[in-house]
Amino acid sequence: MPESRPQSIAYPGPGSRPFRRDQEPLKPHVIVLFGATGDLAKRKLLPGLAYLCESSLAPEVRIVGTAMEDMSTEQFRELAHHAVQNFGTHKLQDEAWEGFADKLTYVPQGAGPEGLTAAVKEAETKLGEDVHRLHYLSVPPKAAQAVIAMLRDADLVGRSRVVMEKPFGHDLASAIELNDYVHQVFDESQIFRIDHFLGKEAAQNILAFRFANGLFEPIWNRNFIDHVQIDIPETLGLDQRANFYESTGAYKDMVVTHLMQVMAFVAMEPPTALEPRAISEEKNKVFRSLLPVHPWDVVRGQYSGYRDEEGVARDSDTETFIALRVGLDNWRWAGVPFYLRTGKKMAEGERIISIAFKEAPRTMFPAGSGVGTQGPDHLTFDLADSSKVSLSFYGKRPGPGFRLEKLSMQFSTQETESAADVLEAYERLILDAMRGDHTLFTTAEGIESLWERSMPLLEDPPPAKNYPVGSWGPNAIHQLIAPNAWRLPFERAWRERR
């Protein structure tokens, strides 16, 4: 069992959540980055940490990188410098880089628990007293238990929190096994299961739109909403992750850990307060109300040429695409279908949530007026970094007669004076983990509920249908959503700020 339960810590200033009233500064932190030489660390974590340190959003930190590679601290700093300058949103000047580089040390995992303990203790000595620890597990799922065991053996559980990357298991039994194992070492309050989609400004904006506006909350239910789409196609392929993807597939990689987490923000009941425990409970209620995912409500796909990829079995049935229809068995959403879609090597890379409202009666409009010809009214959230929102509706076309056309009102965070304050998702979530804020993270109960509802599909998946690279998936997706239609591809492009 853990040595002590961590305190809830808040952080003031830019980057902290405005509804947090406590203003206690964060304690100094040693961040232990497992998988420090991996792709995620190079593309997101090291650049994000560099920016946090330069911007003074983070407390005083030291970063201990560790991985299987046998390299020196100097070599690790060179790797980090290349990562920050090539992948970081914010480039560092020489002086700023030197300051960040001085915070980095490296210890190979071959040094064992003793070597890791010594590196962390040395880093803590440089930070002074009352230092907290954040362990970030940027490692493959199969390595998670070994890392947890190393932290236990290295006596690095006290005063610490642990961030775990998805997927959290691959079915109900493995999720329970993983959670039980981690709970032998860490208390649930110390565990942060990360989903970077929920760290995006646009995802959090859903809560603001829903619960802060009398315009939307009264109509956010089955009486006014016809259906919901969460659509996250990707143009990327495997990106040298064949070994991981072959045993995972699109459903386990994206749906359970990303799309359904976003769905919870769309569907949850109002929390009693905008604080972590209340929000987590409302999200878990959504997961508990999720109806079982049956094979006949799912279209699985595999892009042409997938089986020719290096590391992929020639008879592989792993899906690189999935679309599904799910429902929630509760008062607010009974009878409202949620359509989820994601896939690799598709026509566009988008991340949208689209709320389709029920159509009004058309009896007063003459034939040929155009009403209803372009689908229902939609409220659309773009989860990209620009955090756009669009409300589409019918309006009169200027000129004689009474002809209607689709119009839209759009908003983007890039249009505000605070656009520069937007944090990249991993930056935001690392800060939240350091202060013990679970709002944007997944609980053990929540992830186990999702795997339980997924078992009918996992036990009897329909065959994966072939789809061309650069398409929107197999043709069967249109029967799945009929009589409705997929919002992507958009008929109208987002308007850009001038």
Tab-separated table of N, CA and C in Angstrom, residues 164-252:
chain	number	residue	atom	x	y	z
A	164	MET	N	-0.568	7.376	-16.337
A	164	MET	CA	-0.541	6.170	-17.148
A	164	MET	C	-1.144	6.453	-18.515
A	165	GLU	N	-0.453	5.997	-19.571
A	165	GLU	CA	-0.934	6.152	-20.941
A	165	GLU	C	-1.869	5.000	-21.314
A	166	LYS	N	-2.765	5.270	-22.255
A	166	LYS	CA	-3.701	4.251	-22.734
A	166	LYS	C	-2.991	3.277	-23.663
A	167	PRO	N	-3.631	2.131	-23.964
A	167	PRO	CA	-4.920	1.681	-23.433
A	167	PRO	C	-4.763	1.075	-22.038
A	168	PHE	N	-5.834	1.138	-21.257
A	168	PHE	CA	-5.830	0.618	-19.895
A	168	PHE	C	-6.463	-0.766	-19.911
A	169	GLY	N	-5.643	-1.750	-20.312
A	169	GLY	CA	-6.158	-3.089	-20.541
A	169	GLY	C	-6.640	-3.228	-21.972
A	170	HIS	N	-7.055	-4.456	-22.338
A	170	HIS	CA	-7.578	-4.712	-23.683
A	170	HIS	C	-8.944	-5.376	-23.648
A	171	ASP	N	-9.439	-5.665	-22.446
A	171	ASP	CA	-10.806	-6.152	-22.242
A	171	ASP	C	-11.095	-6.020	-20.754
A	172	LEU	N	-12.267	-6.487	-20.326
A	172	LEU	CA	-12.645	-6.297	-18.916
A	172	LEU	C	-11.691	-7.012	-17.971
A	173	ALA	N	-11.345	-8.260	-18.264
A	173	ALA	CA	-10.491	-9.029	-17.355
A	173	ALA	C	-9.121	-8.380	-17.209
A	174	SER	N	-8.527	-7.946	-18.334
A	174	SER	CA	-7.193	-7.348	-18.262
A	174	SER	C	-7.222	-5.984	-17.582
A	175	ALA	N	-8.318	-5.242	-17.748
A	175	ALA	CA	-8.435	-3.950	-17.076
A	175	ALA	C	-8.530	-4.129	-15.570
A	176	ILE	N	-9.315	-5.103	-15.144
A	176	ILE	CA	-9.434	-5.388	-13.701
A	176	ILE	C	-8.087	-5.837	-13.149
A	177	GLU	N	-7.400	-6.718	-13.893
A	177	GLU	CA	-6.083	-7.198	-13.447
A	177	GLU	C	-5.091	-6.052	-13.310
A	178	LEU	N	-5.076	-5.147	-14.309
A	178	LEU	CA	-4.145	-4.022	-14.271
A	178	LEU	C	-4.476	-3.088	-13.110
A	179	ASN	N	-5.754	-2.753	-12.955
A	179	ASN	CA	-6.140	-1.860	-11.862
A	179	ASN	C	-5.819	-2.471	-10.506
A	180	ASP	N	-6.099	-3.765	-10.356
A	180	ASP	CA	-5.798	-4.422	-9.081
A	180	ASP	C	-4.304	-4.394	-8.789
A	181	TYR	N	-3.506	-4.610	-9.821
A	181	TYR	CA	-2.055	-4.609	-9.625
A	181	TYR	C	-1.559	-3.217	-9.229
A	182	VAL	N	-2.003	-2.208	-9.956
A	182	VAL	CA	-1.564	-0.844	-9.646
A	182	VAL	C	-2.026	-0.437	-8.255
A	183	HIS	N	-3.234	-0.873	-7.852
A	183	HIS	CA	-3.762	-0.509	-6.538
A	183	HIS	C	-3.005	-1.186	-5.391
A	184	GLN	N	-2.234	-2.211	-5.684
A	184	GLN	CA	-1.387	-2.803	-4.654
A	184	GLN	C	-0.239	-1.867	-4.275
A	185	VAL	N	0.069	-0.942	-5.170
A	185	VAL	CA	1.204	-0.050	-4.949
A	185	VAL	C	0.751	1.388	-4.739
A	186	PHE	N	-0.190	1.857	-5.569
A	186	PHE	CA	-0.654	3.238	-5.503
A	186	PHE	C	-2.136	3.295	-5.143
A	187	ASP	N	-2.491	4.293	-4.373
A	187	ASP	CA	-3.893	4.569	-4.103
A	187	ASP	C	-4.527	5.170	-5.357
A	188	GLU	N	-5.838	4.966	-5.543
A	188	GLU	CA	-6.514	5.506	-6.730
A	188	GLU	C	-6.342	7.022	-6.837
A	189	SER	N	-6.254	7.705	-5.703
A	189	SER	CA	-6.090	9.166	-5.742
A	189	SER	C	-4.741	9.576	-6.324
A	190	GLN	N	-3.779	8.630	-6.393
A	190	GLN	CA	-2.458	8.930	-6.944
A	190	GLN	C	-2.357	8.614	-8.435
A	191	ILE	N	-3.397	8.002	-9.022
A	191	ILE	CA	-3.317	7.466	-10.375
A	191	ILE	C	-4.038	8.405	-11.340
A	192	PHE	N	-3.379	8.731	-12.449
A	192	PHE	CA	-3.934	9.633	-13.458
A	192	PHE	C	-3.854	8.938	-14.818
A	193	ARG	N	-4.982	8.394	-15.264
A	193	ARG	CA	-5.067	7.721	-16.575
A	193	ARG	C	-5.361	8.802	-17.607
A	194	ILE	N	-4.409	9.045	-18.469
A	194	ILE	CA	-4.450	10.245	-19.296
A	194	ILE	C	-5.169	9.998	-20.622
A	195	ASP	N	-5.970	10.963	-21.034
A	195	ASP	CA	-6.574	11.022	-22.362
A	195	ASP	C	-6.357	12.434	-22.877
A	196	HIS	N	-5.416	12.591	-23.812
A	196	HIS	CA	-5.042	13.952	-24.212
A	196	HIS	C	-6.180	14.686	-24.911
A	197	PHE	N	-7.194	13.968	-25.411
A	197	PHE	CA	-8.328	14.656	-26.027
A	197	PHE	C	-9.040	15.546	-25.016
A	198	LEU	N	-9.124	15.087	-23.765
A	198	LEU	CA	-9.836	15.862	-22.751
A	198	LEU	C	-9.012	17.046	-22.263
A	199	GLY	N	-7.736	17.107	-22.639
A	199	GLY	CA	-6.925	18.257	-22.272
A	199	GLY	C	-7.062	19.412	-23.246
A	200	LYS	N	-7.784	19.208	-24.323
A	200	LYS	CA	-7.939	20.251	-25.331
A	200	LYS	C	-8.971	21.286	-24.889
A	201	GLU	N	-8.723	22.536	-25.233
A	201	GLU	CA	-9.644	23.617	-24.877
A	201	GLU	C	-11.058	23.330	-25.388
A	202	ALA	N	-11.164	22.792	-26.595
A	202	ALA	CA	-12.474	22.559	-27.184
A	202	ALA	C	-13.283	21.544	-26.384
A	203	ALA	N	-12.630	20.499	-25.871
A	203	ALA	CA	-13.352	19.506	-25.078
A	203	ALA	C	-13.896	20.129	-23.801
A	204	GLN	N	-13.091	20.962	-23.155
A	204	GLN	CA	-13.552	21.618	-21.934
A	204	GLN	C	-14.613	22.678	-22.235
A	205	ASN	N	-14.564	23.222	-23.442
A	205	ASN	CA	-15.550	24.223	-23.831
A	205	ASN	C	-16.950	23.628	-23.894
A	206	ILE	N	-17.045	22.315	-24.076
A	206	ILE	CA	-18.353	21.661	-24.071
A	206	ILE	C	-19.043	21.902	-22.737
A	207	LEU	N	-18.297	21.787	-21.648
A	207	LEU	CA	-18.882	22.010	-20.323
A	207	LEU	C	-19.362	23.445	-20.182
A	208	ALA	N	-18.574	24.402	-20.700
A	208	ALA	CA	-18.981	25.801	-20.622
A	208	ALA	C	-20.252	26.042	-21.426
A	209	PHE	N	-20.306	25.537	-22.651
A	209	PHE	CA	-21.484	25.730	-23.490
A	209	PHE	C	-22.722	25.120	-22.849
A	210	ARG	N	-22.570	23.926	-22.309
A	210	ARG	CA	-23.731	23.224	-21.762
A	210	ARG	C	-24.263	23.867	-20.497
A	211	PHE	N	-23.372	24.118	-19.554
A	211	PHE	CA	-23.831	24.430	-18.207
A	211	PHE	C	-23.801	25.907	-17.855
A	212	ALA	N	-23.222	26.751	-18.717
A	212	ALA	CA	-23.176	28.184	-18.403
A	212	ALA	C	-24.178	28.998	-19.213
A	213	ASN	N	-24.904	28.339	-20.119
A	213	ASN	CA	-25.772	29.077	-21.023
A	213	ASN	C	-27.211	28.574	-20.965
A	214	GLY	N	-28.120	29.471	-20.622
A	214	GLY	CA	-29.533	29.123	-20.614
A	214	GLY	C	-30.077	28.824	-21.999
A	215	LEU	N	-29.323	29.176	-23.042
A	215	LEU	CA	-29.753	28.905	-24.406
A	215	LEU	C	-29.665	27.421	-24.738
A	216	PHE	N	-28.653	26.724	-24.207
A	216	PHE	CA	-28.406	25.345	-24.621
A	216	PHE	C	-28.868	24.290	-23.614
A	217	GLU	N	-28.654	24.505	-22.325
A	217	GLU	CA	-28.943	23.447	-21.358
A	217	GLU	C	-30.408	22.983	-21.391
A	218	PRO	N	-31.393	23.859	-21.541
A	218	PRO	CA	-32.785	23.375	-21.559
A	218	PRO	C	-33.119	22.471	-22.741
A	219	ILE	N	-32.353	22.548	-23.834
A	219	ILE	CA	-32.662	21.727	-25.007
A	219	ILE	C	-31.660	20.588	-25.183
A	220	TRP	N	-30.833	20.337	-24.176
A	220	TRP	CA	-29.783	19.314	-24.268
A	220	TRP	C	-30.333	17.966	-23.801
A	221	ASN	N	-31.302	17.419	-24.543
A	221	ASN	CA	-31.921	16.158	-24.144
A	221	ASN	C	-32.659	15.539	-25.327
A	222	ARG	N	-33.275	14.377	-25.091
A	222	ARG	CA	-33.924	13.595	-26.148
A	222	ARG	C	-35.107	14.314	-26.788
A	223	ASN	N	-35.668	15.319	-26.121
A	223	ASN	CA	-36.809	16.026	-26.693
A	223	ASN	C	-36.407	16.947	-27.845
A	224	PHE	N	-35.159	17.379	-27.869
A	224	PHE	CA	-34.725	18.356	-28.871
A	224	PHE	C	-33.555	17.883	-29.727
A	225	ILE	N	-32.780	16.920	-29.231
A	225	ILE	CA	-31.611	16.439	-29.970
A	225	ILE	C	-31.953	15.125	-30.662
A	226	ASP	N	-31.685	15.074	-31.970
A	226	ASP	CA	-32.015	13.896	-32.765
A	226	ASP	C	-30.919	12.838	-32.667
A	227	HIS	N	-29.664	13.240	-32.836
A	227	HIS	CA	-28.548	12.310	-32.713
A	227	HIS	C	-27.264	13.105	-32.514
A	228	VAL	N	-26.200	12.398	-32.145
A	228	VAL	CA	-24.896	13.005	-31.882
A	228	VAL	C	-23.842	12.223	-32.659
A	229	GLN	N	-22.902	12.949	-33.260
A	229	GLN	CA	-21.779	12.316	-33.941
A	229	GLN	C	-20.460	12.758	-33.309
A	230	ILE	N	-19.573	11.802	-33.078
A	230	ILE	CA	-18.211	12.086	-32.650
A	230	ILE	C	-17.312	11.428	-33.681
A	231	ASP	N	-16.634	12.252	-34.466
A	231	ASP	CA	-15.973	11.781	-35.680
A	231	ASP	C	-14.513	12.214	-35.675
A	232	ILE	N	-13.599	11.230	-35.621
A	232	ILE	CA	-12.176	11.542	-35.524
A	232	ILE	C	-11.407	10.722	-36.557
A	233	PRO	N	-11.546	11.038	-37.848
A	233	PRO	CA	-10.731	10.370	-38.866
A	233	PRO	C	-9.295	10.882	-38.833
A	234	GLU	N	-8.367	10.028	-39.251
A	234	GLU	CA	-6.953	10.384	-39.302
A	234	GLU	C	-6.398	10.087	-40.682
A	235	THR	N	-5.511	10.939	-41.162
A	235	THR	CA	-4.828	10.664	-42.429
A	235	THR	C	-3.577	9.823	-42.215
A	236	LEU	N	-3.094	9.750	-40.983
A	236	LEU	CA	-1.871	9.002	-40.677
A	236	LEU	C	-2.107	7.501	-40.775
A	237	GLY	N	-1.020	6.764	-41.007
A	237	GLY	CA	-1.067	5.315	-40.987
A	237	GLY	C	-0.559	4.783	-39.662
A	238	LEU	N	0.186	3.680	-39.701
A	238	LEU	CA	0.655	3.043	-38.469
A	238	LEU	C	1.808	3.788	-37.827
A	239	ASP	N	2.585	4.539	-38.618
A	239	ASP	CA	3.698	5.314	-38.085
A	239	ASP	C	4.646	4.423	-37.272
A	240	GLN	N	5.016	3.279	-37.858
A	240	GLN	CA	5.964	2.329	-37.260
A	240	GLN	C	5.459	1.757	-35.932
A	241	ARG	N	4.129	1.621	-35.802
A	241	ARG	CA	3.553	1.062	-34.579
A	241	ARG	C	2.814	-0.239	-34.863
A	242	ALA	N	3.272	-1.006	-35.857
A	242	ALA	CA	2.537	-2.209	-36.264
A	242	ALA	C	2.410	-3.210	-35.121
A	243	ASN	N	3.474	-3.418	-34.363
A	243	ASN	CA	3.424	-4.398	-33.270
A	243	ASN	C	2.365	-4.023	-32.237
A	244	PHE	N	2.274	-2.736	-31.933
A	244	PHE	CA	1.253	-2.270	-31.002
A	244	PHE	C	-0.132	-2.389	-31.622
A	245	TYR	N	-0.259	-1.913	-32.867
A	245	TYR	CA	-1.585	-1.802	-33.468
A	245	TYR	C	-2.198	-3.159	-33.784
A	246	GLU	N	-1.385	-4.129	-34.157
A	246	GLU	CA	-1.899	-5.458	-34.489
A	246	GLU	C	-2.645	-6.084	-33.315
A	247	SER	N	-2.194	-5.830	-32.107
A	247	SER	CA	-2.849	-6.409	-30.931
A	247	SER	C	-3.899	-5.484	-30.333
A	248	THR	N	-4.106	-4.338	-30.964
A	248	THR	CA	-5.011	-3.349	-30.392
A	248	THR	C	-6.165	-3.028	-31.332
A	249	GLY	N	-5.862	-2.412	-32.473
A	249	GLY	CA	-6.911	-2.028	-33.402
A	249	GLY	C	-7.564	-0.716	-33.018
A	250	ALA	N	-8.406	-0.217	-33.925
A	250	ALA	CA	-8.985	1.111	-33.764
A	250	ALA	C	-9.905	1.209	-32.551
A	251	TYR	N	-10.655	0.143	-32.260
A	251	TYR	CA	-11.604	0.223	-31.144
A	251	TYR	C	-10.884	0.392	-29.808
A	252	LYS	N	-9.925	-0.475	-29.548
A	252	LYS	CA	-9.216	-0.421	-28.269
A	252	LYS	C	-8.299	0.795	-28.185
